[in-house]
Tab-separated table of C-alpha atoms and ligand atoms in Angstrom:
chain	number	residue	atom	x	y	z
T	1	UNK	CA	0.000	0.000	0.000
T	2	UNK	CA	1.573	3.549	-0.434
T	3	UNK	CA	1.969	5.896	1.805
T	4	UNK	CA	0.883	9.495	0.691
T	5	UNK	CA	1.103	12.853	2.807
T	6	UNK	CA	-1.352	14.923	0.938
T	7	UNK	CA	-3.201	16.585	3.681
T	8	UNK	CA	-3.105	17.181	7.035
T	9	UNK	CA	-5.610	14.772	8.263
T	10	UNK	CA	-3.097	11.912	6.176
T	11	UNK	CA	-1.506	11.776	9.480
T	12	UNK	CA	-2.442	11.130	13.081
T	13	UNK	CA	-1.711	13.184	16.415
T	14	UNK	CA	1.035	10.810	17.564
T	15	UNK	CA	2.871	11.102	13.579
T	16	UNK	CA	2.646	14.613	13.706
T	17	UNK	CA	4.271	15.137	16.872
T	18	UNK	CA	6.962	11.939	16.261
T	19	UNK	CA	7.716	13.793	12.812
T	20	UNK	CA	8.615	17.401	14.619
T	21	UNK	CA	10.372	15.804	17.418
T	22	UNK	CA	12.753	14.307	14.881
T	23	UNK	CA	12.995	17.563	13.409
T	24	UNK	CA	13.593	19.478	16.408
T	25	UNK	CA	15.724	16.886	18.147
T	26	UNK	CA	17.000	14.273	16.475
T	27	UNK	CA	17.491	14.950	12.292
T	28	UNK	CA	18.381	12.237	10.361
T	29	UNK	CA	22.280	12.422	9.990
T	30	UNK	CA	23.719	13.215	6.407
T	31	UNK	CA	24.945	9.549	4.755
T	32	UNK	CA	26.519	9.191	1.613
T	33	UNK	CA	24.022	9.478	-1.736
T	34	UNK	CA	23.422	5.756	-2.529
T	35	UNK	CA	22.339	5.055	-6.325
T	36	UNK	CA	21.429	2.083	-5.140
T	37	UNK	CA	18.282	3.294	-2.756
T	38	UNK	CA	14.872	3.868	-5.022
T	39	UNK	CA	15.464	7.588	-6.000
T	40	UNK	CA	13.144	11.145	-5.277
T	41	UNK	CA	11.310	12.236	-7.437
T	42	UNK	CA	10.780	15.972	-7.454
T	43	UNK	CA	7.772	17.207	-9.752
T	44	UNK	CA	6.776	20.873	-9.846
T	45	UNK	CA	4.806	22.197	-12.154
T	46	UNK	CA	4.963	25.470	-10.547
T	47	UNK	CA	7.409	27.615	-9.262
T	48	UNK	CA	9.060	26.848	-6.057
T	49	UNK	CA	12.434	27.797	-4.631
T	50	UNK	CA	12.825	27.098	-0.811
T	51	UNK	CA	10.370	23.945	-0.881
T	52	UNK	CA	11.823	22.215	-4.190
T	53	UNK	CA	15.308	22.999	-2.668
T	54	UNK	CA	14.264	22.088	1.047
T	55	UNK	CA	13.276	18.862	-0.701
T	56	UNK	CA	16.666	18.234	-2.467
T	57	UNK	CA	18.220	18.414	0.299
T	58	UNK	CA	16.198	16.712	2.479
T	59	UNK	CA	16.131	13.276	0.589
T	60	UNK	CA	20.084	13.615	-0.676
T	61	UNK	CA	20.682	13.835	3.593
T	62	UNK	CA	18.621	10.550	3.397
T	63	UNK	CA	21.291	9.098	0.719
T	64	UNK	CA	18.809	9.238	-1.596
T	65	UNK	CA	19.409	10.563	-5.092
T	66	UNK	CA	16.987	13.325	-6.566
T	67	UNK	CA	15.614	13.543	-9.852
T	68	UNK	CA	13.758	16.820	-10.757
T	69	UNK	CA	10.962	16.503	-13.158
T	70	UNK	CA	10.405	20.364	-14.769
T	71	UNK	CA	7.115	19.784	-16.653
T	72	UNK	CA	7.917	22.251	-18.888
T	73	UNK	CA	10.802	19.781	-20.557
T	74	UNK	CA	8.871	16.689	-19.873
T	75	UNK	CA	6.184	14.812	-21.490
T	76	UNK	CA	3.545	16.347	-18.753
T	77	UNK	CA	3.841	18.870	-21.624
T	78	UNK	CA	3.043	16.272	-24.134
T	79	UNK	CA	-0.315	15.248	-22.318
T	80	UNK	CA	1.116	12.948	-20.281
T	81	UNK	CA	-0.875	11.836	-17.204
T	82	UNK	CA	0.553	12.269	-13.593
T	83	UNK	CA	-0.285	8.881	-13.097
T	84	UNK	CA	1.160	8.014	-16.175
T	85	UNK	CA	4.183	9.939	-15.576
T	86	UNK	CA	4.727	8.293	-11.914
T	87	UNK	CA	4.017	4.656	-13.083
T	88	UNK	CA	7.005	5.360	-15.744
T	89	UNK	CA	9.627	6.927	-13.054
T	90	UNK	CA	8.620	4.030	-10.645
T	91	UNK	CA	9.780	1.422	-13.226
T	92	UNK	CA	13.140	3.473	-13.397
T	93	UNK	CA	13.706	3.214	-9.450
T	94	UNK	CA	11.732	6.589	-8.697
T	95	UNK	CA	9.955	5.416	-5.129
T	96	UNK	CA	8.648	8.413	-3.851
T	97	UNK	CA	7.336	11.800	-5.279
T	98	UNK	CA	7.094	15.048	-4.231
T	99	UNK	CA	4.650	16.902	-5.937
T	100	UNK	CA	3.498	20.577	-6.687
T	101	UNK	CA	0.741	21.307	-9.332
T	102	UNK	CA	-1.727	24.204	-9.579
T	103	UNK	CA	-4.529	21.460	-10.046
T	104	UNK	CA	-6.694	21.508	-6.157
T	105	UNK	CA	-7.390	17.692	-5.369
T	106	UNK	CA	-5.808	16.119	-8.177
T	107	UNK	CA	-3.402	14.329	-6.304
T	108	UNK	CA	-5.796	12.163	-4.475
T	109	UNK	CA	-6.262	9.733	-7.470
T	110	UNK	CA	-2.706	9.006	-7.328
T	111	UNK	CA	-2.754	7.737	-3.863
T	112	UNK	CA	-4.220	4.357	-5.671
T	113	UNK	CA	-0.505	3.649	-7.211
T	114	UNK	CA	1.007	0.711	-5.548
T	115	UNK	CA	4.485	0.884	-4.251
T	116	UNK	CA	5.465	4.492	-4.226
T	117	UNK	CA	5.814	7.413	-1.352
T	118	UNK	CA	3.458	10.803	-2.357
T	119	UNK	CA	3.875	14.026	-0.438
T	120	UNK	CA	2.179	17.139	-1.572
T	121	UNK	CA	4.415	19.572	-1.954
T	122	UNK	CA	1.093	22.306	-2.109
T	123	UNK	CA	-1.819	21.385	-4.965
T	124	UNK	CA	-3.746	25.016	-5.932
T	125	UNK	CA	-5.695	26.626	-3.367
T	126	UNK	CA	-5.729	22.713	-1.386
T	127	UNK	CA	-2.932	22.208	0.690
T	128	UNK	CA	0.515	22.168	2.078
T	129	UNK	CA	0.857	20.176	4.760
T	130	UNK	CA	5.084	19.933	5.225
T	131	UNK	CA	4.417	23.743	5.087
T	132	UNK	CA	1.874	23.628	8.345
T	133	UNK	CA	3.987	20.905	9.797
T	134	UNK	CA	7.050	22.754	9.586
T	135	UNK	CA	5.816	26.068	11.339
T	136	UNK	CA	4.388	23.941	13.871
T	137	UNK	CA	7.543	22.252	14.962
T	138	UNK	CA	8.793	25.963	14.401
T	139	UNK	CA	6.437	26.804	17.326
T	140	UNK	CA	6.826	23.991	19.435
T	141	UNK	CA	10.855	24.343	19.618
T	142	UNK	CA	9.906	27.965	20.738
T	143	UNK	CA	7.916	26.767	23.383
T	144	UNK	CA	10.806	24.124	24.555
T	145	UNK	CA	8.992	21.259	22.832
T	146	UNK	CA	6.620	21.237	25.098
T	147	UNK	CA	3.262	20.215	23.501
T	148	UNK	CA	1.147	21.225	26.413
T	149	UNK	CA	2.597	24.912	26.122
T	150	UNK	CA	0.437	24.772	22.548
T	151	UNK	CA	-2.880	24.697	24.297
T	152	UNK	CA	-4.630	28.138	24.398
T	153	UNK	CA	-2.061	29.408	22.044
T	154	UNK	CA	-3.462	32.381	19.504
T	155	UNK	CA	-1.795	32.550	15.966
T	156	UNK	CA	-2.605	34.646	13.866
T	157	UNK	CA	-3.250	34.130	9.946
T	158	UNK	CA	-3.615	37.258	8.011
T	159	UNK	CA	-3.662	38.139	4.233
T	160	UNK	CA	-4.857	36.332	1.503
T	161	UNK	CA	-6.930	33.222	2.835
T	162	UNK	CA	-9.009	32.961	0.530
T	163	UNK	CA	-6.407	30.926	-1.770
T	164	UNK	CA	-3.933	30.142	0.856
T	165	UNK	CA	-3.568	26.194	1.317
T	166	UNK	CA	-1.020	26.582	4.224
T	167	UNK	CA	-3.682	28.618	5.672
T	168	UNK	CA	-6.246	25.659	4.634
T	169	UNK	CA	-3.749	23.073	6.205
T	170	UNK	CA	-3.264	24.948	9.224
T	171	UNK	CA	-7.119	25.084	9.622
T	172	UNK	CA	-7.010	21.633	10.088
T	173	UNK	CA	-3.674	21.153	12.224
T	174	UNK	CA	-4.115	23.847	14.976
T	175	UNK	CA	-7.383	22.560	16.644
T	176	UNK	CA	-6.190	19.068	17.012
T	177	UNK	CA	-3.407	20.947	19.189
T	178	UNK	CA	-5.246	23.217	20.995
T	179	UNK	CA	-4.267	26.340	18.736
T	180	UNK	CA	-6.817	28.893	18.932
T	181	UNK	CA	-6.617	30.194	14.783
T	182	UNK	CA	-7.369	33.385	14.057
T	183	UNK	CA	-8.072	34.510	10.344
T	184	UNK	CA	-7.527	38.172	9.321
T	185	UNK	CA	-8.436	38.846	5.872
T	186	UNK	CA	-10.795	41.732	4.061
T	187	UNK	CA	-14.081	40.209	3.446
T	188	UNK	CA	-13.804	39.261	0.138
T	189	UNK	CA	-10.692	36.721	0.688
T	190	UNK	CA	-12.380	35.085	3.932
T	191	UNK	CA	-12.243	31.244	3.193
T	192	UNK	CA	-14.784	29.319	2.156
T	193	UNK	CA	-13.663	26.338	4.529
T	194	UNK	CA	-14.030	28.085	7.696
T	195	UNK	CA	-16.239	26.209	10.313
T	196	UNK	CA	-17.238	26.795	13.992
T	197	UNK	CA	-13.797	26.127	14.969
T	198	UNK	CA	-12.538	28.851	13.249
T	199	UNK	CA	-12.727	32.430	14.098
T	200	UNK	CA	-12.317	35.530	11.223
T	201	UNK	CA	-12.047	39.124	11.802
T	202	UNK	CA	-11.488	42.292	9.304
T	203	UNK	CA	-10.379	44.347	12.402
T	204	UNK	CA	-6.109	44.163	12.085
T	205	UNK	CA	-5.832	46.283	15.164
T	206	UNK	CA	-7.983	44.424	17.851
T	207	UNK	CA	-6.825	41.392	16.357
T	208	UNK	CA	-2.879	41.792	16.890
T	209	UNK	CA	-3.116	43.234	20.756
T	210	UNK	CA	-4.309	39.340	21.770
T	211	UNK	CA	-1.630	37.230	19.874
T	212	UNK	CA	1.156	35.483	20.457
T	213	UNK	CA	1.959	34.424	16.915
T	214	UNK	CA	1.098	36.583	13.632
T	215	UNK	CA	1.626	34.879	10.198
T	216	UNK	CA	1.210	36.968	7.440
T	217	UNK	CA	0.943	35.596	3.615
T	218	UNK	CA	1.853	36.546	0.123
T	219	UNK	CA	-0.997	37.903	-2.104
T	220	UNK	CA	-1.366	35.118	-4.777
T	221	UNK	CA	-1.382	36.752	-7.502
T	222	UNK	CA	-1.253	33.740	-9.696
T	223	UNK	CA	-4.755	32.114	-8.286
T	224	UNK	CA	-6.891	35.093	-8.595
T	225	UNK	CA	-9.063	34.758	-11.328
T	226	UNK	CA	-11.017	38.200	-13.408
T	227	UNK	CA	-10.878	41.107	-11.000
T	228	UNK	CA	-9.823	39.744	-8.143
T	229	UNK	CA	-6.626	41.524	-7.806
T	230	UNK	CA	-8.158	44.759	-7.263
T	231	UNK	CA	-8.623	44.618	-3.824
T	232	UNK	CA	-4.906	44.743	-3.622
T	233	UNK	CA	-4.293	48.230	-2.332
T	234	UNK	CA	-7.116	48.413	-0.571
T	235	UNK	CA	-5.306	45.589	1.270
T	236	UNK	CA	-1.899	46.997	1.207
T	237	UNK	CA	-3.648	50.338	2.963
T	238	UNK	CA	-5.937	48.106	5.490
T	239	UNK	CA	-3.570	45.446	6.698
T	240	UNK	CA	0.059	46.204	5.912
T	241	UNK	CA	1.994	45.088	9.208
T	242	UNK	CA	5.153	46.956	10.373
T	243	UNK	CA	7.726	46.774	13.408
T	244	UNK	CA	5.357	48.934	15.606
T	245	UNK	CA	2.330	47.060	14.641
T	246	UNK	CA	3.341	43.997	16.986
T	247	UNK	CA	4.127	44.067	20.904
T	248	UNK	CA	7.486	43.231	22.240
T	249	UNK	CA	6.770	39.255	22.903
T	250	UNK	CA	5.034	38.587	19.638
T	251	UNK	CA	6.553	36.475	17.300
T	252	UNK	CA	6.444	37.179	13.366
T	253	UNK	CA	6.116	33.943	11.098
T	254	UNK	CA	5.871	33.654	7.324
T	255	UNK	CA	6.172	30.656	4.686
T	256	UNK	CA	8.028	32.547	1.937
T	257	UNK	CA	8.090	34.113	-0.542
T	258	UNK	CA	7.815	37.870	1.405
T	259	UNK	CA	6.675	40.446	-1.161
T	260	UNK	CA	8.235	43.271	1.557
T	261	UNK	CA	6.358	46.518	1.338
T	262	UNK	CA	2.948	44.539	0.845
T	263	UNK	CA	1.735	42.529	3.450
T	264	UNK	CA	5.145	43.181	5.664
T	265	UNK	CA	6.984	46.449	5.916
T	266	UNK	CA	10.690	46.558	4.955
T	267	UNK	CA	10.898	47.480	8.684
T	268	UNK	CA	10.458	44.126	9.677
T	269	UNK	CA	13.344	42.584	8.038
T	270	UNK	CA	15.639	41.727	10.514
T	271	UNK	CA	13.478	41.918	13.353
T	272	UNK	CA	14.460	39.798	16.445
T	273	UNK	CA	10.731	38.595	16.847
T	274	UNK	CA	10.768	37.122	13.157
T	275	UNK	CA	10.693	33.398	13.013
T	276	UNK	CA	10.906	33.466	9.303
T	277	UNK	CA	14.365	31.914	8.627
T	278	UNK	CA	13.880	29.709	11.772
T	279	UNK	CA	11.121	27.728	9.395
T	280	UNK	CA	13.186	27.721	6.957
T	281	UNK	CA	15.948	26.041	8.825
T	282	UNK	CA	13.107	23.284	10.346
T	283	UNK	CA	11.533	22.436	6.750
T	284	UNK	CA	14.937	20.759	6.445
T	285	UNK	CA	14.221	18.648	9.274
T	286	UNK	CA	10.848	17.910	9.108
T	287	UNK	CA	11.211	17.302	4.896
T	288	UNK	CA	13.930	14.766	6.077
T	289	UNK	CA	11.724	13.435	8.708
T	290	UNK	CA	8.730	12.971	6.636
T	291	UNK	CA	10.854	11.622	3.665
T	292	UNK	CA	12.339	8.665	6.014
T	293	UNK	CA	8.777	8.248	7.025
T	294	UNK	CA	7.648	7.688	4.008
T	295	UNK	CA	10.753	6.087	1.961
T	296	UNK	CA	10.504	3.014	4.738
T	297	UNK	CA	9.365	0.894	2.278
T	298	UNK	CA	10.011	3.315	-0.839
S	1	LIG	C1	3.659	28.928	-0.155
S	1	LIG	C2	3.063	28.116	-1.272
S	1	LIG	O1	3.704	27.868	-2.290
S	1	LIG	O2	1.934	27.732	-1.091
S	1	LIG	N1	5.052	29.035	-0.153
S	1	LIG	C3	5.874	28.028	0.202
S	1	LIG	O3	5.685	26.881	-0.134
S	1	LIG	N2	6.920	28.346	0.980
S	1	LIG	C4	3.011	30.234	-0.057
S	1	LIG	C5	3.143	31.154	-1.243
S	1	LIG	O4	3.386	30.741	-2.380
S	1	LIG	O5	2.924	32.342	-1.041
């Protein structure tokens, strides 16, 4: 049976917290790049620079060689399947695949191939889930890896939510933990997956007095559709975030890429409360983690 990591919910309480304590505390050491190992497979058919090369990394720590798959030079191009495309790269010693696509849900018919490792590497507006799972052990090695210092905890989520899937995977993640979410957004990018464990607010101000963590997040550009990205200035001018914005114990997170001067102020930059290369640093470790979790029998 494969083992995918598509969402969230692929993974239980105990996983999640086994895969950030091996982050935090215990990475898998560097070895030697074996050819001999079933190979990586790295397939993005959008752009990517810290996860793709988080990735890399992560599996050639695991001795694992890496095989990029730019569908731009491939026969994706050529109306190739995904499926099709895996079931070929498995018969040349590809065992697991990380994969980014702009298509929402269409990895989930791929978790039928037998034999492989899947981890979505962020599918459209769907989700990200290394990306929630690496800001979480982010937070938990802030609180001294102590889980139980997660319950009651406010973060944050403010920008563009609406086609955010690490704000869709951390919708899921935080209330299995205890993490009180809080979505900041103009009206017209509130989620449409929001339930009664989520709470949203238009009101920046009120909102960053109570918490402990603010995320912000890039406007995507790229998955607005017609007139969409008119609202742009409007939130540039509404909920813009500088150095004075935050109190002195708040911490600043962000998955990357920062536009700076949009939803962050250049002020922010180097900013001892920013977090923002930390998760950098841990999506290493947890990429490893979850690659050694899922290469077991890959
Ligand atoms: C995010 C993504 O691609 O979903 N970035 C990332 O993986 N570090 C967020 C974004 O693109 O803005």
């Amino acid at each position: 049976m494969a083992k995918s990591l598509i969402r969230i919910s692929d993974l239980t309480d105990a996983e999640i917290l086994r895969l950030c304590r091996t982050a935090i505390e215990s990475p898998p050491a560097a070895r030697h790049v074996n050819p001999a190992l079933p190979a990586v497979g790295l397939l993005f058919t959008e752009p990517s620079t810290r996860t793709r090369i988080s990735f890399e990394r992560a599996a050639q720590r695991l001795g694992r060689s890496t095989i990029l798959v730019d569908a731009k030079t491939t026969s994706l191009e050529k109306g190739e399947t995904m499926a099709d495309t895996l079931l070929n790269l498995r018969a040349l010693g590809v065992g697991t695949f990380v994969i980014r696509t702009p298509e929402t849900g269409s990895l989930e018919e791929l978790r039928a191939i037998e034999d492989i490792g899947l981890v979505n590497a962020g599918d459209g507006i769907g989700e990200h889930p290394t990306q929630a799972l690496l800001d979480f052990a982010t937070i938990l090695a802030a609180r001294g890896g102590d889980v139980n210092k997660l319950q009651g905890l406010k973060l944050g989520i403010l920008g563009d939510l609406k086609r955010s899937r690490v704000a869709r995977s951390w919708s899921q993640l935080a209330p299995r933990f205890g993490i009180e979410l809080v979505l900041i957004s103009p009206g017209d990018w509130k989620p449409d997956w929001m339930t009664s464990a989520h709470r949203w607010t238009d009101d920046k101000r009120s909102a960053l007095g109570e918490l402990d963590i603010l995320m912000a997040l890039r406007i995507q550009k790229e998955r607005m559709v017609a007139n969409q990205a008119q609202g742009t200035d409007d939130f540039v001018r509404r909920f813009h975030v500088s150095a004075a914005d935050l109190h002195p114990r708040q911490k600043l997170m962000h998955p990357g890429p920062v536009n700076w001067g949009i939803e962050l102020a250049e002020d922010l930059k180097s900013d001892p409360r920013s977090l923002i290369l930390a998760q950098v640093e841990m999506g290493l470790g947890v990429r490893s983690a979850v690659l050694e979790f899922l290469t077991e029998r890959n």
